[in-house]
Amino acid sequence: MAGVYTLVSAPVEYGTDSSGFWVEYPSGLVDLSRSQHTSEGAAPGNPADEPILKVGQADISVDKGRSIRIDTKASAMVIIDMQNFFLHPELRRHPTGLACVDSILSVLPIIRSSGIKVLWVNWGLTEHELQTIPPSLCRSFRKNGHSGGFGSQLPGKFGRLLMRDEVNSELYGQLQSEYFKGKAAGTDFWINKNRMSGLWGYQTALDLYLKENGISTLLFGGVNADQCVLGTVVDAYSRGYDCILVQDATATTSPDGGLSNFIHNTTNSYGYVTDTTRLQEMKRSNPADIQTCRN
């Protein structure tokens, strides 16, 4: 998005909890790493008191002329609903969603090598959950040509609608094999959800995983931008997670304005917006440089 925000004239710290503070610097850097307060770790001779980039941290350019600093071990890329049901051409037409596949594939190597976890957050219902879904949600999924709703049989090979382990619930195309590749390497994890948002209620599978693994910073992608991705971002924002939207890894079937409004509100309220190109260009500290400074 065009334009920049007014920069602060001196370092500003936000938040009072020792585990939940940010620091913003005159350079435009916003440090989300929770690693040091405004008076700690300044680089020698740096008038802005900006701390040195540490091993295990990364700086990412975001919209509005800013950059953010993250703790990669406390970060995860949350990829939502890139499933056959939402993307496969035999089930629906979603050209912008299909375009996200290559964007996601392009950024997975740098995400994994940086130590950022990859969380594939998908619809995946159990028989018990079919009995607990509210009527408003049931009705939504009985429209648009899928009259049987959740658990109903889809045409051909696709199985029951959004039930766990069915073909329509698998990731689309090469994404499924990429998940298995990451699972074997210990970088990727599959998390089922049973509502539009992956963080809608008390102790959802996603929230439990994030808390148990000390993850506070989330990079979001997937479909649909203004539905399941938006719902999860808003709930994450309300729960105190850092939210970064990866624009070209996110799409929707909604009319013009659906995605752009989401991007606008993320930039101005929920967090920050970047893209896969800037993620691939993220700045990481070289351990050799740190050792040189210490010597």
PDB file of C-alpha atoms in Angstrom:
ATOM      1  CA  MET A   1       0.000   0.000   0.000  1.00  0.00           C
ATOM      2  CA  ALA A   2       1.210   3.509  -0.772  1.00  0.00           C
ATOM      3  CA  GLY A   3       2.423   5.987   1.797  1.00  0.00           C
ATOM      4  CA  VAL A   4       4.320   5.843   5.057  1.00  0.00           C
ATOM      5  CA  TYR A   5       3.494   6.441   8.686  1.00  0.00           C
ATOM      6  CA  THR A   6       5.049   9.255  10.692  1.00  0.00           C
ATOM      7  CA  LEU A   7       8.153   7.928  12.397  1.00  0.00           C
ATOM      8  CA  VAL A   8       8.658   8.239  16.138  1.00  0.00           C
ATOM      9  CA  SER A   9      11.328  10.716  17.269  1.00  0.00           C
ATOM     10  CA  ALA A  10      12.678   8.453  20.025  1.00  0.00           C
ATOM     11  CA  PRO A  11      12.292   4.766  20.919  1.00  0.00           C
ATOM     12  CA  VAL A  12       8.787   3.971  22.179  1.00  0.00           C
ATOM     13  CA  GLU A  13       7.881   0.849  24.134  1.00  0.00           C
ATOM     14  CA  TYR A  14       4.371  -0.608  23.947  1.00  0.00           C
ATOM     15  CA  GLY A  15       2.914  -3.024  26.473  1.00  0.00           C
ATOM     16  CA  THR A  16       3.620  -3.608  30.136  1.00  0.00           C
ATOM     17  CA  ASP A  17       3.867  -7.387  30.376  1.00  0.00           C
ATOM     18  CA  SER A  18       7.494  -8.537  30.278  1.00  0.00           C
ATOM     19  CA  SER A  19       6.507 -11.269  27.819  1.00  0.00           C
ATOM     20  CA  GLY A  20       4.395  -9.032  25.607  1.00  0.00           C
ATOM     21  CA  PHE A  21       6.108  -5.762  24.718  1.00  0.00           C
ATOM     22  CA  TRP A  22       7.136  -4.155  21.428  1.00  0.00           C
ATOM     23  CA  VAL A  23       9.683  -1.391  20.844  1.00  0.00           C
ATOM     24  CA  GLU A  24       9.436   1.071  17.939  1.00  0.00           C
ATOM     25  CA  TYR A  25      12.496   2.991  16.737  1.00  0.00           C
ATOM     26  CA  PRO A  26      12.960   6.224  14.737  1.00  0.00           C
ATOM     27  CA  SER A  27      14.381   4.205  11.832  1.00  0.00           C
ATOM     28  CA  GLY A  28      10.955   2.652  11.256  1.00  0.00           C
ATOM     29  CA  LEU A  29      11.886  -0.663  12.870  1.00  0.00           C
ATOM     30  CA  VAL A  30       9.293  -2.202  15.193  1.00  0.00           C
ATOM     31  CA  ASP A  31      10.887  -4.892  17.346  1.00  0.00           C
ATOM     32  CA  LEU A  32       8.371  -7.674  18.060  1.00  0.00           C
ATOM     33  CA  SER A  33      10.995 -10.053  19.444  1.00  0.00           C
ATOM     34  CA  ARG A  34      10.400  -9.151  23.110  1.00  0.00           C
ATOM     35  CA  SER A  35      14.148  -9.509  23.596  1.00  0.00           C
ATOM     36  CA  GLN A  36      15.108  -6.193  25.207  1.00  0.00           C
ATOM     37  CA  HIS A  37      13.578  -3.008  26.507  1.00  0.00           C
ATOM     38  CA  THR A  38      14.313   0.481  25.211  1.00  0.00           C
ATOM     39  CA  SER A  39      17.303   1.042  27.482  1.00  0.00           C
ATOM     40  CA  GLU A  40      19.005  -2.289  26.781  1.00  0.00           C
ATOM     41  CA  GLY A  41      21.366  -3.511  24.062  1.00  0.00           C
ATOM     42  CA  ALA A  42      21.755  -0.378  21.990  1.00  0.00           C
ATOM     43  CA  ALA A  43      24.345  -0.474  19.241  1.00  0.00           C
ATOM     44  CA  PRO A  44      27.373   1.733  20.140  1.00  0.00           C
ATOM     45  CA  GLY A  45      27.053   5.187  18.615  1.00  0.00           C
ATOM     46  CA  ASN A  46      23.549   4.552  17.301  1.00  0.00           C
ATOM     47  CA  PRO A  47      21.565   7.739  17.985  1.00  0.00           C
ATOM     48  CA  ALA A  48      18.297   5.845  17.684  1.00  0.00           C
ATOM     49  CA  ASP A  49      19.371   3.297  20.327  1.00  0.00           C
ATOM     50  CA  GLU A  50      18.435   0.548  17.892  1.00  0.00           C
ATOM     51  CA  PRO A  51      19.664  -2.868  19.105  1.00  0.00           C
ATOM     52  CA  ILE A  52      21.968  -5.083  17.086  1.00  0.00           C
ATOM     53  CA  LEU A  53      20.257  -7.881  15.176  1.00  0.00           C
ATOM     54  CA  LYS A  54      20.871 -11.083  17.115  1.00  0.00           C
ATOM     55  CA  VAL A  55      21.214 -14.677  16.003  1.00  0.00           C
ATOM     56  CA  GLY A  56      17.728 -16.164  15.877  1.00  0.00           C
ATOM     57  CA  GLN A  57      16.146 -12.878  14.836  1.00  0.00           C
ATOM     58  CA  ALA A  58      15.081 -11.589  11.425  1.00  0.00           C
ATOM     59  CA  ASP A  59      14.138  -8.176  10.046  1.00  0.00           C
ATOM     60  CA  ILE A  60      11.307  -8.126   7.497  1.00  0.00           C
ATOM     61  CA  SER A  61      10.199  -5.171   5.368  1.00  0.00           C
ATOM     62  CA  VAL A  62       6.489  -4.413   5.648  1.00  0.00           C
ATOM     63  CA  ASP A  63       4.087  -1.892   4.140  1.00  0.00           C
ATOM     64  CA  LYS A  64       4.113   1.807   5.013  1.00  0.00           C
ATOM     65  CA  GLY A  65       7.905   2.101   4.921  1.00  0.00           C
ATOM     66  CA  ARG A  66       8.539   0.064   8.043  1.00  0.00           C
ATOM     67  CA  SER A  67      10.323  -3.107   9.057  1.00  0.00           C
ATOM     68  CA  ILE A  68       9.640  -5.564  11.855  1.00  0.00           C
ATOM     69  CA  ARG A  69      12.045  -7.669  13.883  1.00  0.00           C
ATOM     70  CA  ILE A  70      10.898 -11.148  14.897  1.00  0.00           C
ATOM     71  CA  ASP A  71      12.211 -13.973  17.019  1.00  0.00           C
ATOM     72  CA  THR A  72      12.146 -16.785  14.461  1.00  0.00           C
ATOM     73  CA  LYS A  73      11.822 -19.527  17.092  1.00  0.00           C
ATOM     74  CA  ALA A  74       8.744 -17.763  18.475  1.00  0.00           C
ATOM     75  CA  SER A  75       7.184 -17.367  15.015  1.00  0.00           C
ATOM     76  CA  ALA A  76       4.983 -19.471  12.755  1.00  0.00           C
ATOM     77  CA  MET A  77       3.524 -19.160   9.274  1.00  0.00           C
ATOM     78  CA  VAL A  78      -0.164 -20.025   9.534  1.00  0.00           C
ATOM     79  CA  ILE A  79      -1.540 -21.228   6.180  1.00  0.00           C
ATOM     80  CA  ILE A  80      -5.316 -21.527   6.251  1.00  0.00           C
ATOM     81  CA  ASP A  81      -7.657 -23.748   4.201  1.00  0.00           C
ATOM     82  CA  MET A  82      -5.533 -24.311   1.097  1.00  0.00           C
ATOM     83  CA  GLN A  83      -7.588 -27.474   0.637  1.00  0.00           C
ATOM     84  CA  ASN A  84      -9.079 -29.287  -2.340  1.00  0.00           C
ATOM     85  CA  PHE A  85     -12.592 -28.291  -1.303  1.00  0.00           C
ATOM     86  CA  PHE A  86     -11.751 -24.614  -1.737  1.00  0.00           C
ATOM     87  CA  LEU A  87      -9.273 -24.816  -4.632  1.00  0.00           C
ATOM     88  CA  HIS A  88      -9.684 -27.920  -6.795  1.00  0.00           C
ATOM     89  CA  PRO A  89     -11.091 -26.980 -10.234  1.00  0.00           C
ATOM     90  CA  GLU A  90     -13.474 -29.954 -10.131  1.00  0.00           C
ATOM     91  CA  LEU A  91     -15.143 -28.488  -7.043  1.00  0.00           C
ATOM     92  CA  ARG A  92     -15.008 -24.730  -7.624  1.00  0.00           C
ATOM     93  CA  ARG A  93     -13.401 -21.907  -9.596  1.00  0.00           C
ATOM     94  CA  HIS A  94     -10.821 -20.028  -7.528  1.00  0.00           C
ATOM     95  CA  PRO A  95      -8.108 -18.594  -9.836  1.00  0.00           C
ATOM     96  CA  THR A  96      -6.702 -16.166  -7.262  1.00  0.00           C
ATOM     97  CA  GLY A  97      -6.494 -18.947  -4.693  1.00  0.00           C
ATOM     98  CA  LEU A  98      -4.630 -21.154  -7.151  1.00  0.00           C
ATOM     99  CA  ALA A  99      -2.207 -18.286  -7.805  1.00  0.00           C
ATOM    100  CA  CYS A 100      -1.296 -18.341  -4.104  1.00  0.00           C
ATOM    101  CA  VAL A 101       0.020 -21.899  -4.394  1.00  0.00           C
ATOM    102  CA  ASP A 102       3.216 -20.857  -6.182  1.00  0.00           C
ATOM    103  CA  SER A 103       3.699 -17.929  -3.802  1.00  0.00           C
ATOM    104  CA  ILE A 104       3.483 -20.239  -0.797  1.00  0.00           C
ATOM    105  CA  LEU A 105       5.770 -22.831  -2.360  1.00  0.00           C
ATOM    106  CA  SER A 106       8.351 -20.145  -3.147  1.00  0.00           C
ATOM    107  CA  VAL A 107       8.649 -18.967   0.448  1.00  0.00           C
ATOM    108  CA  LEU A 108       8.607 -22.288   2.328  1.00  0.00           C
ATOM    109  CA  PRO A 109      12.390 -22.905   2.032  1.00  0.00           C
ATOM    110  CA  ILE A 110      13.355 -19.592   3.682  1.00  0.00           C
ATOM    111  CA  ILE A 111      10.612 -19.930   6.285  1.00  0.00           C
ATOM    112  CA  ARG A 112      11.816 -23.381   7.302  1.00  0.00           C
ATOM    113  CA  SER A 113      15.531 -22.572   7.207  1.00  0.00           C
ATOM    114  CA  SER A 114      14.917 -19.516   9.401  1.00  0.00           C
ATOM    115  CA  GLY A 115      13.441 -21.676  12.136  1.00  0.00           C
ATOM    116  CA  ILE A 116       9.889 -20.431  11.607  1.00  0.00           C
ATOM    117  CA  LYS A 117       7.333 -23.213  11.997  1.00  0.00           C
ATOM    118  CA  VAL A 118       4.795 -23.895   9.223  1.00  0.00           C
ATOM    119  CA  LEU A 119       1.267 -24.552  10.503  1.00  0.00           C
ATOM    120  CA  TRP A 120      -1.284 -25.874   8.013  1.00  0.00           C
ATOM    121  CA  VAL A 121      -4.592 -24.937   9.653  1.00  0.00           C
ATOM    122  CA  ASN A 122      -7.488 -26.664   7.913  1.00  0.00           C
ATOM    123  CA  TRP A 123     -11.080 -27.708   8.212  1.00  0.00           C
ATOM    124  CA  GLY A 124     -11.146 -31.284   9.503  1.00  0.00           C
ATOM    125  CA  LEU A 125     -14.307 -32.442  11.247  1.00  0.00           C
ATOM    126  CA  THR A 126     -15.024 -35.499  13.375  1.00  0.00           C
ATOM    127  CA  GLU A 127     -18.368 -37.283  13.717  1.00  0.00           C
ATOM    128  CA  HIS A 128     -18.793 -35.735  17.155  1.00  0.00           C
ATOM    129  CA  GLU A 129     -18.142 -32.231  15.849  1.00  0.00           C
ATOM    130  CA  LEU A 130     -20.913 -32.626  13.275  1.00  0.00           C
ATOM    131  CA  GLN A 131     -23.324 -32.593  16.220  1.00  0.00           C
ATOM    132  CA  THR A 132     -21.916 -29.375  17.699  1.00  0.00           C
ATOM    133  CA  ILE A 133     -21.814 -27.033  14.693  1.00  0.00           C
ATOM    134  CA  PRO A 134     -24.280 -24.119  15.057  1.00  0.00           C
ATOM    135  CA  PRO A 135     -27.142 -23.684  12.558  1.00  0.00           C
ATOM    136  CA  SER A 136     -25.720 -20.496  11.047  1.00  0.00           C
ATOM    137  CA  LEU A 137     -22.568 -22.330  10.004  1.00  0.00           C
ATOM    138  CA  CYS A 138     -24.490 -25.402   8.838  1.00  0.00           C
ATOM    139  CA  ARG A 139     -26.596 -23.242   6.546  1.00  0.00           C
ATOM    140  CA  SER A 140     -23.552 -21.489   5.072  1.00  0.00           C
ATOM    141  CA  PHE A 141     -22.125 -24.798   3.876  1.00  0.00           C
ATOM    142  CA  ARG A 142     -25.419 -26.103   2.489  1.00  0.00           C
ATOM    143  CA  LYS A 143     -25.555 -23.353  -0.115  1.00  0.00           C
ATOM    144  CA  ASN A 144     -23.637 -22.785  -3.339  1.00  0.00           C
ATOM    145  CA  GLY A 145     -24.281 -26.214  -4.838  1.00  0.00           C
ATOM    146  CA  HIS A 146     -23.138 -28.279  -1.841  1.00  0.00           C
ATOM    147  CA  SER A 147     -26.655 -28.913  -0.540  1.00  0.00           C
ATOM    148  CA  GLY A 148     -25.708 -31.794   1.729  1.00  0.00           C
ATOM    149  CA  GLY A 149     -23.547 -29.644   3.994  1.00  0.00           C
ATOM    150  CA  PHE A 150     -20.826 -30.804   6.348  1.00  0.00           C
ATOM    151  CA  GLY A 151     -20.219 -34.541   6.205  1.00  0.00           C
ATOM    152  CA  SER A 152     -22.189 -35.051   2.994  1.00  0.00           C
ATOM    153  CA  GLN A 153     -20.767 -37.058   0.098  1.00  0.00           C
ATOM    154  CA  LEU A 154     -19.102 -34.996  -2.613  1.00  0.00           C
ATOM    155  CA  PRO A 155     -18.893 -36.147  -6.250  1.00  0.00           C
ATOM    156  CA  GLY A 156     -16.297 -38.649  -7.405  1.00  0.00           C
ATOM    157  CA  LYS A 157     -13.191 -39.273  -5.333  1.00  0.00           C
ATOM    158  CA  PHE A 158     -13.508 -36.314  -2.971  1.00  0.00           C
ATOM    159  CA  GLY A 159     -15.283 -38.010  -0.067  1.00  0.00           C
ATOM    160  CA  ARG A 160     -17.338 -36.407   2.696  1.00  0.00           C
ATOM    161  CA  LEU A 161     -17.353 -32.642   2.895  1.00  0.00           C
ATOM    162  CA  LEU A 162     -14.527 -31.333   5.110  1.00  0.00           C
ATOM    163  CA  MET A 163     -14.285 -34.463   7.242  1.00  0.00           C
ATOM    164  CA  ARG A 164     -10.831 -35.469   8.425  1.00  0.00           C
ATOM    165  CA  ASP A 165      -8.724 -37.659   6.124  1.00  0.00           C
ATOM    166  CA  GLU A 166     -10.993 -37.182   3.093  1.00  0.00           C
ATOM    167  CA  VAL A 167      -9.570 -36.169  -0.291  1.00  0.00           C
ATOM    168  CA  ASN A 168     -11.458 -32.861  -0.336  1.00  0.00           C
ATOM    169  CA  SER A 169      -9.847 -31.987   3.012  1.00  0.00           C
ATOM    170  CA  GLU A 170      -6.306 -32.599   1.758  1.00  0.00           C
ATOM    171  CA  LEU A 171      -4.090 -29.718   0.717  1.00  0.00           C
ATOM    172  CA  TYR A 172      -4.339 -28.850  -2.954  1.00  0.00           C
ATOM    173  CA  GLY A 173      -1.775 -30.206  -5.421  1.00  0.00           C
ATOM    174  CA  GLN A 174       1.895 -29.938  -4.490  1.00  0.00           C
ATOM    175  CA  LEU A 175       1.042 -28.383  -1.126  1.00  0.00           C
ATOM    176  CA  GLN A 176       0.086 -31.810   0.225  1.00  0.00           C
ATOM    177  CA  SER A 177       3.483 -33.308  -0.594  1.00  0.00           C
ATOM    178  CA  GLU A 178       5.197 -30.185   0.780  1.00  0.00           C
ATOM    179  CA  TYR A 179       3.380 -30.699   4.060  1.00  0.00           C
ATOM    180  CA  PHE A 180       4.601 -34.302   4.295  1.00  0.00           C
ATOM    181  CA  LYS A 181       8.119 -33.118   3.456  1.00  0.00           C
ATOM    182  CA  GLY A 182       8.004 -30.581   6.265  1.00  0.00           C
ATOM    183  CA  LYS A 183       6.367 -33.018   8.660  1.00  0.00           C
ATOM    184  CA  ALA A 184       9.236 -35.462   8.168  1.00  0.00           C
ATOM    185  CA  ALA A 185      11.737 -32.655   8.826  1.00  0.00           C
ATOM    186  CA  GLY A 186       9.916 -31.510  11.961  1.00  0.00           C
ATOM    187  CA  THR A 187       9.118 -28.049  10.571  1.00  0.00           C
ATOM    188  CA  ASP A 188       5.488 -28.457   9.473  1.00  0.00           C
ATOM    189  CA  PHE A 189       2.397 -29.308  11.503  1.00  0.00           C
ATOM    190  CA  TRP A 190      -1.226 -30.020  10.548  1.00  0.00           C
ATOM    191  CA  ILE A 191      -3.848 -28.444  12.808  1.00  0.00           C
ATOM    192  CA  ASN A 192      -7.558 -29.139  12.381  1.00  0.00           C
ATOM    193  CA  LYS A 193     -10.235 -26.528  12.981  1.00  0.00           C
ATOM    194  CA  ASN A 194     -14.023 -26.746  13.165  1.00  0.00           C
ATOM    195  CA  ARG A 195     -15.040 -23.108  12.671  1.00  0.00           C
ATOM    196  CA  MET A 196     -14.180 -20.308  10.274  1.00  0.00           C
ATOM    197  CA  SER A 197     -11.564 -19.069  12.746  1.00  0.00           C
ATOM    198  CA  GLY A 198      -8.806 -21.308  14.004  1.00  0.00           C
ATOM    199  CA  LEU A 199      -8.826 -19.407  17.306  1.00  0.00           C
ATOM    200  CA  TRP A 200     -12.552 -19.004  17.881  1.00  0.00           C
ATOM    201  CA  GLY A 201     -12.963 -20.567  21.316  1.00  0.00           C
ATOM    202  CA  TYR A 202     -11.285 -21.631  24.500  1.00  0.00           C
ATOM    203  CA  GLN A 203      -8.339 -23.970  23.921  1.00  0.00           C
ATOM    204  CA  THR A 204      -8.672 -24.552  20.192  1.00  0.00           C
ATOM    205  CA  ALA A 205      -6.050 -26.889  18.745  1.00  0.00           C
ATOM    206  CA  LEU A 206      -4.213 -23.928  17.198  1.00  0.00           C
ATOM    207  CA  ASP A 207      -4.162 -21.845  20.368  1.00  0.00           C
ATOM    208  CA  LEU A 208      -2.949 -24.804  22.431  1.00  0.00           C
ATOM    209  CA  TYR A 209      -0.117 -25.471  19.976  1.00  0.00           C
ATOM    210  CA  LEU A 210       0.975 -21.826  19.984  1.00  0.00           C
ATOM    211  CA  LYS A 211       0.977 -21.554  23.761  1.00  0.00           C
ATOM    212  CA  GLU A 212       2.715 -24.895  24.319  1.00  0.00           C
ATOM    213  CA  ASN A 213       5.471 -23.931  21.868  1.00  0.00           C
ATOM    214  CA  GLY A 214       5.962 -20.327  22.975  1.00  0.00           C
ATOM    215  CA  ILE A 215       4.890 -18.835  19.644  1.00  0.00           C
ATOM    216  CA  SER A 216       3.796 -15.201  19.680  1.00  0.00           C
ATOM    217  CA  THR A 217       4.323 -13.967  16.094  1.00  0.00           C
ATOM    218  CA  LEU A 218       2.138 -15.242  13.245  1.00  0.00           C
ATOM    219  CA  LEU A 219       2.499 -14.776   9.483  1.00  0.00           C
ATOM    220  CA  PHE A 220      -0.817 -15.466   7.756  1.00  0.00           C
ATOM    221  CA  GLY A 221      -1.751 -16.766   4.316  1.00  0.00           C
ATOM    222  CA  GLY A 222      -4.495 -18.866   2.750  1.00  0.00           C
ATOM    223  CA  VAL A 223      -8.133 -18.657   1.672  1.00  0.00           C
ATOM    224  CA  ASN A 224     -10.538 -17.065   1.891  1.00  0.00           C
ATOM    225  CA  ALA A 225      -8.945 -13.797   2.939  1.00  0.00           C
ATOM    226  CA  ASP A 226     -12.055 -12.067   4.255  1.00  0.00           C
ATOM    227  CA  GLN A 227     -13.579 -15.176   5.810  1.00  0.00           C
ATOM    228  CA  CYS A 228     -11.439 -17.837   7.507  1.00  0.00           C
ATOM    229  CA  VAL A 229      -8.152 -15.926   7.302  1.00  0.00           C
ATOM    230  CA  LEU A 230      -9.754 -12.723   8.573  1.00  0.00           C
ATOM    231  CA  GLY A 231     -11.562 -14.556  11.370  1.00  0.00           C
ATOM    232  CA  THR A 232      -8.339 -16.139  12.575  1.00  0.00           C
ATOM    233  CA  VAL A 233      -6.374 -12.887  12.319  1.00  0.00           C
ATOM    234  CA  VAL A 234      -8.963 -10.925  14.313  1.00  0.00           C
ATOM    235  CA  ASP A 235      -9.058 -13.575  17.034  1.00  0.00           C
ATOM    236  CA  ALA A 236      -5.247 -13.747  17.086  1.00  0.00           C
ATOM    237  CA  TYR A 237      -5.077  -9.958  17.412  1.00  0.00           C
ATOM    238  CA  SER A 238      -7.559 -10.028  20.299  1.00  0.00           C
ATOM    239  CA  ARG A 239      -5.529 -12.726  22.062  1.00  0.00           C
ATOM    240  CA  GLY A 240      -2.311 -10.729  21.854  1.00  0.00           C
ATOM    241  CA  TYR A 241      -0.480 -12.487  19.022  1.00  0.00           C
ATOM    242  CA  ASP A 242       1.581 -10.427  16.560  1.00  0.00           C
ATOM    243  CA  CYS A 243      -0.171 -10.563  13.170  1.00  0.00           C
ATOM    244  CA  ILE A 244       1.580 -10.233   9.802  1.00  0.00           C
ATOM    245  CA  LEU A 245      -0.436 -10.783   6.618  1.00  0.00           C
ATOM    246  CA  VAL A 246       1.464 -12.213   3.637  1.00  0.00           C
ATOM    247  CA  GLN A 247      -0.451 -10.476   0.871  1.00  0.00           C
ATOM    248  CA  ASP A 248       0.392 -12.591  -2.180  1.00  0.00           C
ATOM    249  CA  ALA A 249      -0.165 -15.800  -0.208  1.00  0.00           C
ATOM    250  CA  THR A 250      -3.761 -14.767   0.536  1.00  0.00           C
ATOM    251  CA  ALA A 251      -6.810 -14.701  -1.745  1.00  0.00           C
ATOM    252  CA  THR A 252     -10.600 -14.677  -1.777  1.00  0.00           C
ATOM    253  CA  THR A 253     -13.546 -15.401  -4.063  1.00  0.00           C
ATOM    254  CA  SER A 254     -15.314 -12.268  -2.811  1.00  0.00           C
ATOM    255  CA  PRO A 255     -15.937  -9.279  -5.098  1.00  0.00           C
ATOM    256  CA  ASP A 256     -13.440  -6.439  -5.392  1.00  0.00           C
ATOM    257  CA  GLY A 257     -12.845  -4.887  -2.006  1.00  0.00           C
ATOM    258  CA  GLY A 258     -12.854  -8.076   0.041  1.00  0.00           C
ATOM    259  CA  LEU A 259      -9.084  -8.500   0.024  1.00  0.00           C
ATOM    260  CA  SER A 260      -8.185  -4.811  -0.141  1.00  0.00           C
ATOM    261  CA  ASN A 261     -10.303  -3.987   2.920  1.00  0.00           C
ATOM    262  CA  PHE A 262      -8.636  -6.813   4.830  1.00  0.00           C
ATOM    263  CA  ILE A 263      -5.194  -5.508   3.847  1.00  0.00           C
ATOM    264  CA  HIS A 264      -6.175  -1.963   4.848  1.00  0.00           C
ATOM    265  CA  ASN A 265      -7.450  -3.020   8.262  1.00  0.00           C
ATOM    266  CA  THR A 266      -4.452  -5.252   8.906  1.00  0.00           C
ATOM    267  CA  THR A 267      -2.038  -2.415   8.139  1.00  0.00           C
ATOM    268  CA  ASN A 268      -3.953   0.097  10.234  1.00  0.00           C
ATOM    269  CA  SER A 269      -5.193  -2.076  13.102  1.00  0.00           C
ATOM    270  CA  TYR A 270      -4.324  -5.757  13.324  1.00  0.00           C
ATOM    271  CA  GLY A 271      -0.616  -5.642  12.526  1.00  0.00           C
ATOM    272  CA  TYR A 272       1.535  -5.551   9.405  1.00  0.00           C
ATOM    273  CA  VAL A 273       1.453  -6.532   5.735  1.00  0.00           C
ATOM    274  CA  THR A 274       4.310  -8.010   3.717  1.00  0.00           C
ATOM    275  CA  ASP A 275       4.682 -10.415   0.777  1.00  0.00           C
ATOM    276  CA  THR A 276       6.680 -13.486  -0.176  1.00  0.00           C
ATOM    277  CA  THR A 277       9.344 -11.467  -2.005  1.00  0.00           C
ATOM    278  CA  ARG A 278      10.136  -9.466   1.104  1.00  0.00           C
ATOM    279  CA  LEU A 279      10.077 -12.620   3.224  1.00  0.00           C
ATOM    280  CA  GLN A 280      12.682 -14.167   0.941  1.00  0.00           C
ATOM    281  CA  GLU A 281      14.770 -11.019   1.411  1.00  0.00           C
ATOM    282  CA  MET A 282      14.488 -11.000   5.212  1.00  0.00           C
ATOM    283  CA  LYS A 283      17.678  -9.929   6.964  1.00  0.00           C
ATOM    284  CA  ARG A 284      19.164 -12.447   9.381  1.00  0.00           C
ATOM    285  CA  SER A 285      22.220 -12.119  11.578  1.00  0.00           C
ATOM    286  CA  ASN A 286      25.404 -13.917  10.591  1.00  0.00           C
ATOM    287  CA  PRO A 287      26.814 -15.760  13.649  1.00  0.00           C
ATOM    288  CA  ALA A 288      30.347 -14.998  12.414  1.00  0.00           C
ATOM    289  CA  ASP A 289      29.595 -11.280  12.575  1.00  0.00           C
ATOM    290  CA  ILE A 290      28.344 -11.610  16.145  1.00  0.00           C
ATOM    291  CA  GLN A 291      31.541 -13.422  17.137  1.00  0.00           C
ATOM    292  CA  THR A 292      33.649 -10.701  15.520  1.00  0.00           C
ATOM    293  CA  CYS A 293      31.816  -8.034  17.525  1.00  0.00           C
ATOM    294  CA  ARG A 294      32.413  -9.941  20.757  1.00  0.00           C
ATOM    295  CA  ASN A 295      36.123 -10.248  20.039  1.00  0.00           C
TER     296      ASN A 295
END
